[in-house]
XYZ file of C-alpha atoms in Angstrom:
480
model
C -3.101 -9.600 -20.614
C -0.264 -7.312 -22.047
C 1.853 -4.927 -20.097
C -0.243 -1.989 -20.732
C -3.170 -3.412 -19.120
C -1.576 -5.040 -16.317
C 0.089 -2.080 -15.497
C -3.022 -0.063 -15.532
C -4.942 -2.342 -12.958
C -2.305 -2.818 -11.057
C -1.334 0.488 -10.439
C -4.814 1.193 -9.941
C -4.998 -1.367 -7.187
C -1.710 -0.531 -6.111
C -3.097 3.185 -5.800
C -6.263 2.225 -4.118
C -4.904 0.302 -1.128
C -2.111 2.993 -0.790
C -4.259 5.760 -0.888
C -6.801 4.227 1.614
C -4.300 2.664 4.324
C -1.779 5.376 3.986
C -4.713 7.973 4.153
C -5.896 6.498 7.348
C -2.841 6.028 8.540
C -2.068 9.660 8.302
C -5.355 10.756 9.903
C -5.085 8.328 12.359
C -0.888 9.748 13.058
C -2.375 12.998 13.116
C -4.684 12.048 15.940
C -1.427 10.473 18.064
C 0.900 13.125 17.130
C -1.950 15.609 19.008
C -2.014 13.053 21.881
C 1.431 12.057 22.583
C 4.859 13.476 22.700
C 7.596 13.965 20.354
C 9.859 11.598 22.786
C 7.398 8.324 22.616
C 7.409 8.922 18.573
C 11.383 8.813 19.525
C 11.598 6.111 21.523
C 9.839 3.880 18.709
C 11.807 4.931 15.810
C 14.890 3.660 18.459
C 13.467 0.314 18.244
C 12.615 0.311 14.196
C 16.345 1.111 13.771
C 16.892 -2.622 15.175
C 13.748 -4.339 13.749
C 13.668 -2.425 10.185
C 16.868 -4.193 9.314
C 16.287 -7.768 10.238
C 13.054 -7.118 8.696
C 14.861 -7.098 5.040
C 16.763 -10.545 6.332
C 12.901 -11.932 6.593
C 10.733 -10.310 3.703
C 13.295 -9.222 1.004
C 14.947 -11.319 -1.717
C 13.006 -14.190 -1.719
C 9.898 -13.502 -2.278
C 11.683 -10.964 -5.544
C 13.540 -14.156 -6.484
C 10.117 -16.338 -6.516
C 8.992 -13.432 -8.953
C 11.992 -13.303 -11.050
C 11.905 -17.307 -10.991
C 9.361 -17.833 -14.245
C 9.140 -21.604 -14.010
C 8.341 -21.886 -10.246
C 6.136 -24.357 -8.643
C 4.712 -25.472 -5.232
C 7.973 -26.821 -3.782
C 9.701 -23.156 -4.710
C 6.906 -21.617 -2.676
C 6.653 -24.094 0.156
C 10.544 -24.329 0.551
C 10.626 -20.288 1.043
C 8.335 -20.580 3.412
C 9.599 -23.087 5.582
C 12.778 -20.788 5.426
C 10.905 -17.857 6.546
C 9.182 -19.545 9.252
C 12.956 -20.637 10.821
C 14.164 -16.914 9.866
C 11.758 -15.049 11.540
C 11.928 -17.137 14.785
C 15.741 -16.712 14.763
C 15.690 -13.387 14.100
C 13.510 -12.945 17.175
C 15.389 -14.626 19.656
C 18.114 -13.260 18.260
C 16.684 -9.534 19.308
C 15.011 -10.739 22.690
C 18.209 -11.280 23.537
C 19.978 -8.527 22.248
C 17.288 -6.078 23.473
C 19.172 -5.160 26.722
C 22.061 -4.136 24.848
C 20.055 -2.016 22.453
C 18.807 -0.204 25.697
C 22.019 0.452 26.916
C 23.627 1.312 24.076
C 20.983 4.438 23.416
C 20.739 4.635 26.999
C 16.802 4.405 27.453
C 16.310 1.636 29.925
C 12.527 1.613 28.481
C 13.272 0.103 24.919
C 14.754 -3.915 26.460
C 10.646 -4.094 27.267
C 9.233 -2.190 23.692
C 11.917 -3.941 21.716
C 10.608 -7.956 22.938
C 7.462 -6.899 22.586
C 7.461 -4.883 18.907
C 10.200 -7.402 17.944
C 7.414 -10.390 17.515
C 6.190 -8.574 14.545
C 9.224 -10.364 12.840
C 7.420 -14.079 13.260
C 4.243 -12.165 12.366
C 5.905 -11.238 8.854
C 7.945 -14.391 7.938
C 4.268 -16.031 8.110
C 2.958 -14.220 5.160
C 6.033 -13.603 2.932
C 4.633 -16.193 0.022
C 1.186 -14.850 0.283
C 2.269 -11.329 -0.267
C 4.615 -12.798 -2.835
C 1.502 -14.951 -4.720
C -0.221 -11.788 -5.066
C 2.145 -10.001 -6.281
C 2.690 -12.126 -9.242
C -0.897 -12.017 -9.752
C -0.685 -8.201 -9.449
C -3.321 -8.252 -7.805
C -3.437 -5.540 -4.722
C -7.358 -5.544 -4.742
C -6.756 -8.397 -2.175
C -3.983 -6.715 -0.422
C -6.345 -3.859 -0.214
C -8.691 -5.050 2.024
C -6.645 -6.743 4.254
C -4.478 -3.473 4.943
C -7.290 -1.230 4.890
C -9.220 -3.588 7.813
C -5.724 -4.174 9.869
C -5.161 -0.219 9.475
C -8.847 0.783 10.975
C -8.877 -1.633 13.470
C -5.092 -1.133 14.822
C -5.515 2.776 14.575
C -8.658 2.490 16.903
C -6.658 0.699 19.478
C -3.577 2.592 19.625
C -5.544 5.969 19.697
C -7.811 4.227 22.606
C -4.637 3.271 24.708
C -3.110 7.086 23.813
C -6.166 8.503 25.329
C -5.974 6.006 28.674
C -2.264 7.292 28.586
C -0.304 4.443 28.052
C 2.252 6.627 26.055
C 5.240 4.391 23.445
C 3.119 1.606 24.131
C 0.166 3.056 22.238
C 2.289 2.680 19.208
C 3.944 -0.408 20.110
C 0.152 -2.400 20.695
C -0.698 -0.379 17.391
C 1.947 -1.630 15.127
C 1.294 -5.463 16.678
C -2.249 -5.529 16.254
C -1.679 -4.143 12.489
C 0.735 -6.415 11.727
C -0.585 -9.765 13.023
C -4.296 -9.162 12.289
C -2.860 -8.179 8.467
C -0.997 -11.581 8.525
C -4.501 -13.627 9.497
C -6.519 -11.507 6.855
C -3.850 -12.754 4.077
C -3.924 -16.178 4.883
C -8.134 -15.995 4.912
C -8.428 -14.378 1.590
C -5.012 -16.182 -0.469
C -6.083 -19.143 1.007
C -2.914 -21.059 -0.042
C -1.698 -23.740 2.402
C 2.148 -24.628 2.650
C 2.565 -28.552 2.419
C 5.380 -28.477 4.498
C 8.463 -29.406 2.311
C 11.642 -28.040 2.032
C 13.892 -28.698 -1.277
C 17.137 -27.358 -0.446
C 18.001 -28.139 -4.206
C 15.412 -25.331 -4.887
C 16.832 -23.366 -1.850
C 19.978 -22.891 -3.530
C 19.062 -21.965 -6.540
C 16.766 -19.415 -5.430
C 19.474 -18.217 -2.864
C 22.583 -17.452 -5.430
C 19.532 -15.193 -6.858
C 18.287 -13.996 -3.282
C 21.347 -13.567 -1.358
C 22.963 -10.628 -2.946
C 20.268 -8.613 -3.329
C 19.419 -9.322 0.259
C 22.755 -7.829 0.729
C 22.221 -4.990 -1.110
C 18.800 -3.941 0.540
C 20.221 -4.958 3.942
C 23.203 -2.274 3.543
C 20.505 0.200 2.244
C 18.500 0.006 5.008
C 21.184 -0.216 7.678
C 21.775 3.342 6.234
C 18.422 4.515 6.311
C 18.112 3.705 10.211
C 21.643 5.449 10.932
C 20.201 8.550 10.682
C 17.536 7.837 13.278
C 20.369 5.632 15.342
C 22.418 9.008 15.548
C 19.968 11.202 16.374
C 18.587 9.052 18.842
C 22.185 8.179 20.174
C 23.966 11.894 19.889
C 21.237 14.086 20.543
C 17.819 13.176 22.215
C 14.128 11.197 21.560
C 12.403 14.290 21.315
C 14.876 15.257 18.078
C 14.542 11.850 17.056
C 10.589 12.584 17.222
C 10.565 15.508 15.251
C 12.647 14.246 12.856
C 10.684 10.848 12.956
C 7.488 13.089 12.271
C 9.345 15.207 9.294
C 10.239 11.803 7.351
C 6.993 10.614 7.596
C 4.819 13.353 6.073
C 8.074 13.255 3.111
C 7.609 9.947 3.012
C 3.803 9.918 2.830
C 4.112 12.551 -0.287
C 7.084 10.634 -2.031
C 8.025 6.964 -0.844
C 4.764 5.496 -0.457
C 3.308 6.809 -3.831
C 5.994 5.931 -5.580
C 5.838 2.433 -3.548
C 2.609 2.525 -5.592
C 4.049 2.155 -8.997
C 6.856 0.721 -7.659
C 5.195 -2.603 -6.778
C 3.375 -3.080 -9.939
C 6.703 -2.198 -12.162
C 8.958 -5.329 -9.962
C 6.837 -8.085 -11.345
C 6.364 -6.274 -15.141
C 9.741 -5.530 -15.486
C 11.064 -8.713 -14.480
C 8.610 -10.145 -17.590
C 10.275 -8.339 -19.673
C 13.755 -9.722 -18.440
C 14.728 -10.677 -21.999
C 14.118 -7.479 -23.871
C 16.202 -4.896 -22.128
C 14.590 -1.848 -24.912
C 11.213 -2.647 -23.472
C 12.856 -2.677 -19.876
C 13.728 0.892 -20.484
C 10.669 2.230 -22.088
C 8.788 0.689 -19.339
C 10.943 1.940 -16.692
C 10.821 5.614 -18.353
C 7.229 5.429 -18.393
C 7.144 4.411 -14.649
C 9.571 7.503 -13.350
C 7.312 10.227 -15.461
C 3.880 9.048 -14.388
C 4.799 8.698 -10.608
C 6.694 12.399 -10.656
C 3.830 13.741 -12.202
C 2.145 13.279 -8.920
C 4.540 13.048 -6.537
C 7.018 16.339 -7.806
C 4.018 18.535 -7.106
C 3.271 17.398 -3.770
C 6.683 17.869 -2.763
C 6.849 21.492 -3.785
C 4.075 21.960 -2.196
C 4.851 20.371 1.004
C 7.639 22.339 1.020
C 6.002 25.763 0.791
C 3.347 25.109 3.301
C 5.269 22.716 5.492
C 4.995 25.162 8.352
C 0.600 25.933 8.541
C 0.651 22.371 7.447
C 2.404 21.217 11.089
C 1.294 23.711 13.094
C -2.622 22.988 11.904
C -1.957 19.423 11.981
C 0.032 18.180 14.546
C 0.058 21.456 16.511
C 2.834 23.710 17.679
C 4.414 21.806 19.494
C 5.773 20.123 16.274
C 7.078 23.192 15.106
C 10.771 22.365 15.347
C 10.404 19.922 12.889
C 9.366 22.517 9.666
C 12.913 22.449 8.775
C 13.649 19.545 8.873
C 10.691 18.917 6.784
C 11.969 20.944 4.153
C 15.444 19.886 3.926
C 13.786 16.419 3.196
C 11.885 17.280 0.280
C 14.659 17.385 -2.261
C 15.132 13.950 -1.393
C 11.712 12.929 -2.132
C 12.220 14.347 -5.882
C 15.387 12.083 -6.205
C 13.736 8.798 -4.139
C 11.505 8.524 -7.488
C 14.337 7.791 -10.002
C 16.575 5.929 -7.526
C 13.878 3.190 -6.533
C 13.206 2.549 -9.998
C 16.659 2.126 -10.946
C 16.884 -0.700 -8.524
C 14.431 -2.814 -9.674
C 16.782 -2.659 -13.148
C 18.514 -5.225 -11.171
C 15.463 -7.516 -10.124
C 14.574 -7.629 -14.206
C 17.991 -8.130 -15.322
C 18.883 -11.023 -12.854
C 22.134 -8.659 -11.843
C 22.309 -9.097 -8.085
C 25.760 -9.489 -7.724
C 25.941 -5.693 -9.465
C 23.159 -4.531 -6.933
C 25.364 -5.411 -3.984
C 28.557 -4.158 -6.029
C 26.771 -0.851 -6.255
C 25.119 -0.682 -2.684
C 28.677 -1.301 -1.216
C 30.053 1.769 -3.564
C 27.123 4.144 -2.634
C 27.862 3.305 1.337
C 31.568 3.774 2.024
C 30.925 7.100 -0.037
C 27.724 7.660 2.694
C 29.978 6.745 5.691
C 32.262 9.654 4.718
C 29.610 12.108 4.203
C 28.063 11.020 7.392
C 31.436 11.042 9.486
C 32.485 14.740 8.041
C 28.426 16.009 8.838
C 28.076 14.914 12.103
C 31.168 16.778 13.262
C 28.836 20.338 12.121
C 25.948 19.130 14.214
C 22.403 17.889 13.582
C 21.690 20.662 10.848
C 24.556 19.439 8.637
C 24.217 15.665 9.487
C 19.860 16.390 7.813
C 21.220 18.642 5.549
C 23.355 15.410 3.687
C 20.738 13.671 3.180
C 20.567 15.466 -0.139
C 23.916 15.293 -1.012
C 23.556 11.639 -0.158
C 19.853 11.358 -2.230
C 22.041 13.156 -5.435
C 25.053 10.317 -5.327
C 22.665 7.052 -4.957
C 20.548 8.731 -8.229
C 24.135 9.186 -10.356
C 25.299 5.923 -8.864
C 22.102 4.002 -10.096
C 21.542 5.323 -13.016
C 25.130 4.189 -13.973
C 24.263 0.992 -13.105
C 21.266 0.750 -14.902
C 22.940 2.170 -18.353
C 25.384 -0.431 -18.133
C 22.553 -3.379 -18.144
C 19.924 -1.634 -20.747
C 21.801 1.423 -22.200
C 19.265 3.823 -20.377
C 21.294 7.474 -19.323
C 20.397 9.527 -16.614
C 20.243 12.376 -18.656
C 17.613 10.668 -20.753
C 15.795 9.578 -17.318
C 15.793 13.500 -15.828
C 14.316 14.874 -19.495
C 11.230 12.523 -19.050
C 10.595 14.216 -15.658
C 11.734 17.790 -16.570
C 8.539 19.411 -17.687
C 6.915 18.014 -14.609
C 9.882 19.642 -12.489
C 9.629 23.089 -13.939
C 5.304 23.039 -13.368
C 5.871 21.959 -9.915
C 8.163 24.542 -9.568
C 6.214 27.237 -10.864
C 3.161 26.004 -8.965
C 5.493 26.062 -5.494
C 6.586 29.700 -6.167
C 2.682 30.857 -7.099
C 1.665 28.950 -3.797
C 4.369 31.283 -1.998
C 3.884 34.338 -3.389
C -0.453 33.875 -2.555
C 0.044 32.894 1.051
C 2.188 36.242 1.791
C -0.991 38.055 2.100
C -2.507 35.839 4.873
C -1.005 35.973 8.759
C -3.654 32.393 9.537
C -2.194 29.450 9.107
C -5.384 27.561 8.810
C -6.192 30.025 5.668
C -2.793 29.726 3.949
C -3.152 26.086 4.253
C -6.746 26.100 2.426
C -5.895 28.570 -0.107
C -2.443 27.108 -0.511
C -3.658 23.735 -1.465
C -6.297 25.118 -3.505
C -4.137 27.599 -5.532
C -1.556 25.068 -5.819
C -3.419 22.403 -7.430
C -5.452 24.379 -9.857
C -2.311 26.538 -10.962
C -0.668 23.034 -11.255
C -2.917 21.666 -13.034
C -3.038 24.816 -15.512
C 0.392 24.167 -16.207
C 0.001 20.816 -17.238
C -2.268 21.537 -19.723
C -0.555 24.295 -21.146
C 2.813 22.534 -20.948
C 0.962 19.801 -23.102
C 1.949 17.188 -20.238
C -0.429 14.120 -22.311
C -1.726 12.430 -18.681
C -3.353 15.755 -17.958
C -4.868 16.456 -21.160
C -6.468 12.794 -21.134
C -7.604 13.925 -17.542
C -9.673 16.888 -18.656
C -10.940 15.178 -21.463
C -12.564 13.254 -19.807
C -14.102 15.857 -17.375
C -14.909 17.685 -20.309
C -16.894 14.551 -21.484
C -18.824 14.062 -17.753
C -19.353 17.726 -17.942
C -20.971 17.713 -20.967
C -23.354 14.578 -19.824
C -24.187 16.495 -16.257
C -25.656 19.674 -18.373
């Protein structure tokens, strides 16, 4: 199977599982968000600031070295799991332990008893790091996609049935532990692949001076992620830390996880292409301009209807966190050429520049951080773009350096996709003006927004979209 097709069913997989679990995820969020407060989202994000990060020490780098490794065998994959197994187990007594000091340090006396509890999901994950890894080699995410889909369901029921009994945080502490471990059981059912127990540390070794660095490098990334909920949480309150919590989700939901869509089928592609760094670059071009050309729309259009979308939603209660909703989309645009830049790094076999690069991009974050937080917590959001802007330049560097591929070369192959969803966003705001409802500019928002948008395409000549209503044209013509 070439690239073409592979990429084409996986993404398609990719797409379907995202769609489905992050679609009933959201509903399911939605549902919470109307039940409990902004300070139990708070308190929760507090402990994922801990538990995010050791989470890259357990999932990440091996499992992309067992992928990059094209003559692996049994003992590769039973020796990373052995190692997983002792990680994650470390890892959580290391944060049972540490838990008191975590509460004391963001002063919420609560979070010693969430954090033990939440904190087993790390033994949960180091079970099913060479499954996950199998199939994704295989590219095949129809698998994944029933196992997420029936951990999703089935986890969202029970968190929304303790919300409603009133158990608060620990609705979505019991939610994100029954998700996690009933995932974990569903993977090992359907992979069925059973570890024989050995551990080469010959093979360790050499998959570690591949794995090590770029754990590194996604271990400083994500540190830097969670400082933004660690200071908020820490300098202001949980209920800020809520509605921020809240705000990064819905960007996320519009940007990270659809780009996470592509963005697992391109790791294992790219890295097949290791050799040929031309066909690294077309490839990775192709990636960036089919994922903005969903994603840059839904951004815009978050951001013009980011207030009826809350208030409808989540209520008004959420209200306070429309700006900081909006502020976030800019990111979102930038996330998309960033991530794929990175996995330059997994193709190339360049970990030791991924770290070198991670390490530049934070001590310039630190100082933007340090000067922002002196202006308070509208400055300290408001870098988030300035921060989004330097890891794009800073990646793209690196990624001309391994396969000649510019930035400037990387922004024209979104640009005509940037000026429609622009266009689209300002149409959007100009139709809503003439409704008071938020409920209406939210349903004729959307709707004017995606036709317009779609419009554009077509008469922008964007090729994806023409092949689109060709095909309607074609089912169309059958119906009548």
């Amino acid at each position: 199977m070439g690239f073409k097709s592979q990429a084409i069913k996986g993404v398609a997989w990719s797409a379907i599982e995202r769609v489905s679990v992050q679609g009933v995820q959201f509903i399911i969020s939605v549902i919470l968000a109307r039940l409990l407060s902004p300070s139990d989202f708070g308190l929760v994000a507090l402990v994922l600031v801990v538990l995010n990060i050791l989470q890259v020490i357990n999932e990440e780098g091996f499992g992309v070295a067992l992928i990059h490794k094209l003559d692996r065998d049994e003992l590769d994959f039973s020796s990373v799991f052995v190692l997983n197994i002792v990680l994650g187990v470390s890892l959580y007594g290391a944060l049972y332990i540490l838990a008191p000091v975590i509460a004391h340090f963001f002063e919420q006396p609560h979070l010693t008893y969430y954090t033990r509890i939440i904190g087993l999901n790390l033994i949960i994950s180091s079970l099913v790091v060479v499954q996950r890894t199998k199939l994704e080699i295989n590219i095949d995410f129809k698998t994944q996609a029933k196992a997420s889909l029936i951990s999703v369901i089935i986890s969202g029921f029970i968190g929304i049935s303790c919300a409603y009994k009133g158990l608060g945080t620990m609705s979505l502490v019991l939610q994100s532990l029954v998700n996690n471990g009933l995932n974990a059981f569903l993977l090992w059912y359907f992979v069925k692949w059973w570890p024989k127990l050995q551990f080469s540390y010959k093979r360790f070794v050499e998959l570690y001076k591949f794995a090590y660095k770029l754990i590194l490098s996604r271990l400083i990334n994500t540190i830097f992620q969670q400082a933004y909920s660690a200071i908020i949480g820490k300098v202001y309150s949980p209920d800020q830390l809520g509605y921020f919590n809240r705000a990064n989700a819905l960007q996320q939901l519009s940007s990270n996880n659809i780009t996470g869509i592509v963005q697992r089928v391109s790791t294992p592609i790219l890295c097949g292409a290791q050799k040929d760094h031309q066909q690294i670059g077309i490839l990775l071009t192709k990636f960036i301009a089919s994922t903005a050309l969903i994603v840059y729309p839904l951004l815009f259009g978050l951001f013009v209807l980011a207030e009826p979308l809350i208030s409808v939603l989540l209520t008004d209660k959420w209200l306070p966190s429309v700006w900081m909703l909006k502020v976030l989309c800019p990111v979102g645009l930038l996330y998309v050429i960033s991530t794929f830049n990175r996995n330059v790094f997994n193709a190339t076999g360049r970990t030791d520049w991924a770290l070198k690069s991670e390490v530049i991009k934070k001590i310039i974050f630190v100082i933007i951080i340090a000067i922002a937080i002196k202006f308070g917590l509208i400055a300290l959001i408001l870098s988030q773009v300035l921060i989004a802007i330097v890891e794009s330049i800073i990646a793209t560097l690196y990624t001309k350096k391994q396969i000649g591929l510019t930035l400037l070369e990387q922004l024209k192959s979104v640009s005509i996709v940037f000026i429609a969803s622009l266009i689209m966003a300002i149409i959007v705001w100009v139709t809503i003006l003439f409704f008071d409802s938020n409920i209406v500019k939210l349903i004729i928002g959307t709707f004017i927004g995606t036709i317009s948008y779609l419009s554009i395409c077509y008469m922008f000549n964007i090729s994806i979209i023409l092949a689109l209503v060709e095909k309607l044209k074609k089912h169309i013509q059958i119906w009548f």
